[in-house]
Coordinates of N, CA and C in Angstrom, one line a residue:
X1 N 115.9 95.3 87.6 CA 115.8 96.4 88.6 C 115.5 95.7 89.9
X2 N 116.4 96.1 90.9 CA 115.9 95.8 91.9 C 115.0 96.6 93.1
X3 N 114.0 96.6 93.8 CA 113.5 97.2 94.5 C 113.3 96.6 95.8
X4 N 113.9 97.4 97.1 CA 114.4 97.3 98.3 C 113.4 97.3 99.5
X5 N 112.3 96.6 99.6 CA 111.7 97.2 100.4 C 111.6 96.5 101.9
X6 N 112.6 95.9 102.3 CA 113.2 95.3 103.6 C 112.9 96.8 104.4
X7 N 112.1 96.4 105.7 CA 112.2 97.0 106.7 C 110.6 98.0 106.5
X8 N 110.2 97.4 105.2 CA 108.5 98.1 105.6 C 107.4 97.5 105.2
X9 N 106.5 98.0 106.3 CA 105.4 96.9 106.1 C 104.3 97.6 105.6
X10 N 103.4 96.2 105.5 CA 102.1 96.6 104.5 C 101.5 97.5 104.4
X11 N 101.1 98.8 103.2 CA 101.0 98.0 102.4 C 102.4 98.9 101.2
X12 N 103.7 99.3 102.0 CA 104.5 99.9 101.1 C 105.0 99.2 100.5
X13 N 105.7 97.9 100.8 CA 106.3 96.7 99.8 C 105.8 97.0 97.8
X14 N 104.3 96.9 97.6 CA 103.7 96.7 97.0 C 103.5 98.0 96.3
X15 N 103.7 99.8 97.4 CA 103.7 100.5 96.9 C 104.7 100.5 96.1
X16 N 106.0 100.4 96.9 CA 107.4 100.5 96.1 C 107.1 99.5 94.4
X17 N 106.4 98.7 94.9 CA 107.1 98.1 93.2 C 105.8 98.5 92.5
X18 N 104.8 98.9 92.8 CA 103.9 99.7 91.8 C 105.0 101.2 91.0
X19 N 105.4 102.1 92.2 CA 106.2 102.7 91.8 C 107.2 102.2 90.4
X20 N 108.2 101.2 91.2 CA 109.1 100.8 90.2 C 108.6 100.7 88.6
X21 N 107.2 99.7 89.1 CA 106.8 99.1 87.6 C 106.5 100.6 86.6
X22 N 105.9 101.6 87.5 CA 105.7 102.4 86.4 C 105.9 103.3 85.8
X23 N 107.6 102.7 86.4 CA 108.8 103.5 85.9 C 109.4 102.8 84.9
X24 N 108.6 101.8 84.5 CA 110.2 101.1 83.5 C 108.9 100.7 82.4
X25 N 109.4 100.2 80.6 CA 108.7 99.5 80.1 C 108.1 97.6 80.7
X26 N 106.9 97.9 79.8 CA 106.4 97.0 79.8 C 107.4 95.6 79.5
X27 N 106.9 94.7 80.0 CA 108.2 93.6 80.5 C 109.2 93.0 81.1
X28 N 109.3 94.2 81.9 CA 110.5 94.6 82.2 C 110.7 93.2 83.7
X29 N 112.1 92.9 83.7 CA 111.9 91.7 84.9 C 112.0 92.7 86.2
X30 N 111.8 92.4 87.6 CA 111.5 93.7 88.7 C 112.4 92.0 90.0
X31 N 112.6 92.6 90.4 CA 113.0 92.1 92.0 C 112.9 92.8 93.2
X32 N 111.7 92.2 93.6 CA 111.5 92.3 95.0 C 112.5 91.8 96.3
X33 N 112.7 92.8 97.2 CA 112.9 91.9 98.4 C 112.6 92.6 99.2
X34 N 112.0 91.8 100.5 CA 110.7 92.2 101.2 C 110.8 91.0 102.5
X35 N 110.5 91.8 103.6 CA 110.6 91.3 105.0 C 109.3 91.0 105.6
X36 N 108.4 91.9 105.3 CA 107.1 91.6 106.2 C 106.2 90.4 105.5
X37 N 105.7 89.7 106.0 CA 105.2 88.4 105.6 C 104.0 88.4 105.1
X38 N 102.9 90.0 105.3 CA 101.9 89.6 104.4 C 102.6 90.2 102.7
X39 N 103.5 90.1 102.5 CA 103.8 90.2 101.1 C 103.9 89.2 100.2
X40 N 103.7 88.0 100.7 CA 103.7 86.6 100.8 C 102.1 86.7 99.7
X41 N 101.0 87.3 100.7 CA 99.7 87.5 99.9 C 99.8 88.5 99.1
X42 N 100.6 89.8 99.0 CA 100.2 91.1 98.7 C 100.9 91.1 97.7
X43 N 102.3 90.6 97.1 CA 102.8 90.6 96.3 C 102.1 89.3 94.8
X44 N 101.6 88.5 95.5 CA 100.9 87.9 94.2 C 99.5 88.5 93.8
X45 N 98.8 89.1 94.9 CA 97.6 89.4 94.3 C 97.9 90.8 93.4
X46 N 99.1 91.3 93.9 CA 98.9 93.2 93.0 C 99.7 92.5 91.8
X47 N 100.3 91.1 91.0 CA 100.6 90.6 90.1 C 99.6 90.5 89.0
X48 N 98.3 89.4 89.8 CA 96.9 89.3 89.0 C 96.2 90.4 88.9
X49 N 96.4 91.3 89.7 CA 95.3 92.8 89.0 C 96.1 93.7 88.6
X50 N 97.6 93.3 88.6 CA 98.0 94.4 87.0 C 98.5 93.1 86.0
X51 N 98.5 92.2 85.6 CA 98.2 91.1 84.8 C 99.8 91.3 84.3
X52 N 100.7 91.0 86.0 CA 101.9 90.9 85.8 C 102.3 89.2 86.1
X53 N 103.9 88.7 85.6 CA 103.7 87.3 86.1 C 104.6 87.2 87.1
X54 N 104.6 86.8 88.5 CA 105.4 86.0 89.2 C 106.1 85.4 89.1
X55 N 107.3 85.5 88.6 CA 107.8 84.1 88.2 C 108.9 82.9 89.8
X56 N 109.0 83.7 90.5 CA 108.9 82.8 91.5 C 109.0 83.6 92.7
X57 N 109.3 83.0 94.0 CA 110.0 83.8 95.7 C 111.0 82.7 95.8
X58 N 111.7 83.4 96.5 CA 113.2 82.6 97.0 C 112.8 83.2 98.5
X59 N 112.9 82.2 99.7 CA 112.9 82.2 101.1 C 115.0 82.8 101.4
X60 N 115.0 83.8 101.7 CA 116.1 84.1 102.4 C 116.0 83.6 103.7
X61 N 117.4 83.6 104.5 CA 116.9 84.2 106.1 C 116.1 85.2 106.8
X62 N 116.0 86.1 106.3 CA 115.3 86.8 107.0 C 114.4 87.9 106.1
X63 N 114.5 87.5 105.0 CA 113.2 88.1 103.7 C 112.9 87.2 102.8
X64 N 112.0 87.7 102.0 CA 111.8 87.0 100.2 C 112.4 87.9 99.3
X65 N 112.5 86.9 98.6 CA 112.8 87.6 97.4 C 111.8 87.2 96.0
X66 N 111.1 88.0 95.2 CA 110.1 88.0 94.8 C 110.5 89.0 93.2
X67 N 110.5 87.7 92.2 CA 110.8 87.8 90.7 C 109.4 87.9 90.2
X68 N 109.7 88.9 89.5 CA 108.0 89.9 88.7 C 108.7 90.2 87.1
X69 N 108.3 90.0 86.3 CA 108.0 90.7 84.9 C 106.5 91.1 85.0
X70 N 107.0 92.8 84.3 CA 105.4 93.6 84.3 C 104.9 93.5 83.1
X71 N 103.7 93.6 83.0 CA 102.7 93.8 82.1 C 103.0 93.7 81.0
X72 N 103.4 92.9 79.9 CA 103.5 93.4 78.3 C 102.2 94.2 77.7
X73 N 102.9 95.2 77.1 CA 101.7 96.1 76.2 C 100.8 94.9 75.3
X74 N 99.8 95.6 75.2 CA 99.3 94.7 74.3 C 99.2 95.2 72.7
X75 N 99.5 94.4 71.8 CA 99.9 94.5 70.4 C 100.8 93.7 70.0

C-alpha cells in the first residue's frame, strides 16, 4: 500500500500512515512518500512507539520514500 503524503507537513505525514496502518492487517508492508523533512525524525520515531520496522528511506529528488511493515500481532 502506498500512502501519498507529498505536499504536507508535520504532523499529517505520520497522521496519514497511522491512518493507513490501521486500516490494513498486522504486517502488512506500507510506503511512505513524504516531502517535508521533519519526517526524516517523525517517521522513525511513530515506527518505535507502534513497534513497527523501518525497513529503509530512499532520497528521491524532491521527497523520501519511507518502507514500513506494521506491527505483527502477537501470538
Amino acid at each position: 500500500m502506498i500512502v501519498d503524503a507529498r505536499g504536507l507537513i508535520c504532523p499529517f505525514p505520520v497522521v496519514e500512515l497511522g491512518k493507513a496502518a490501521a486500516s490494513q492487517p498486522p504486517g502488512t508492508a506500507l510506503t511512505l512518500l513524504a516531502d517535508d523533512p521533519v519526517s526524516l525524525t517523525d517517521v522513525p520515531a511513530w515506527c518505535r512507539m507502534r513497534s513497527s520496522t523501518l525497513c529503509g528511506i530512499t532520497e528521491h529528488d524532491s521527497y523520501w520514500e519511507f518502507e514500513i511493515v506494521t506491527a505483527r500481532s502477537a501470538g
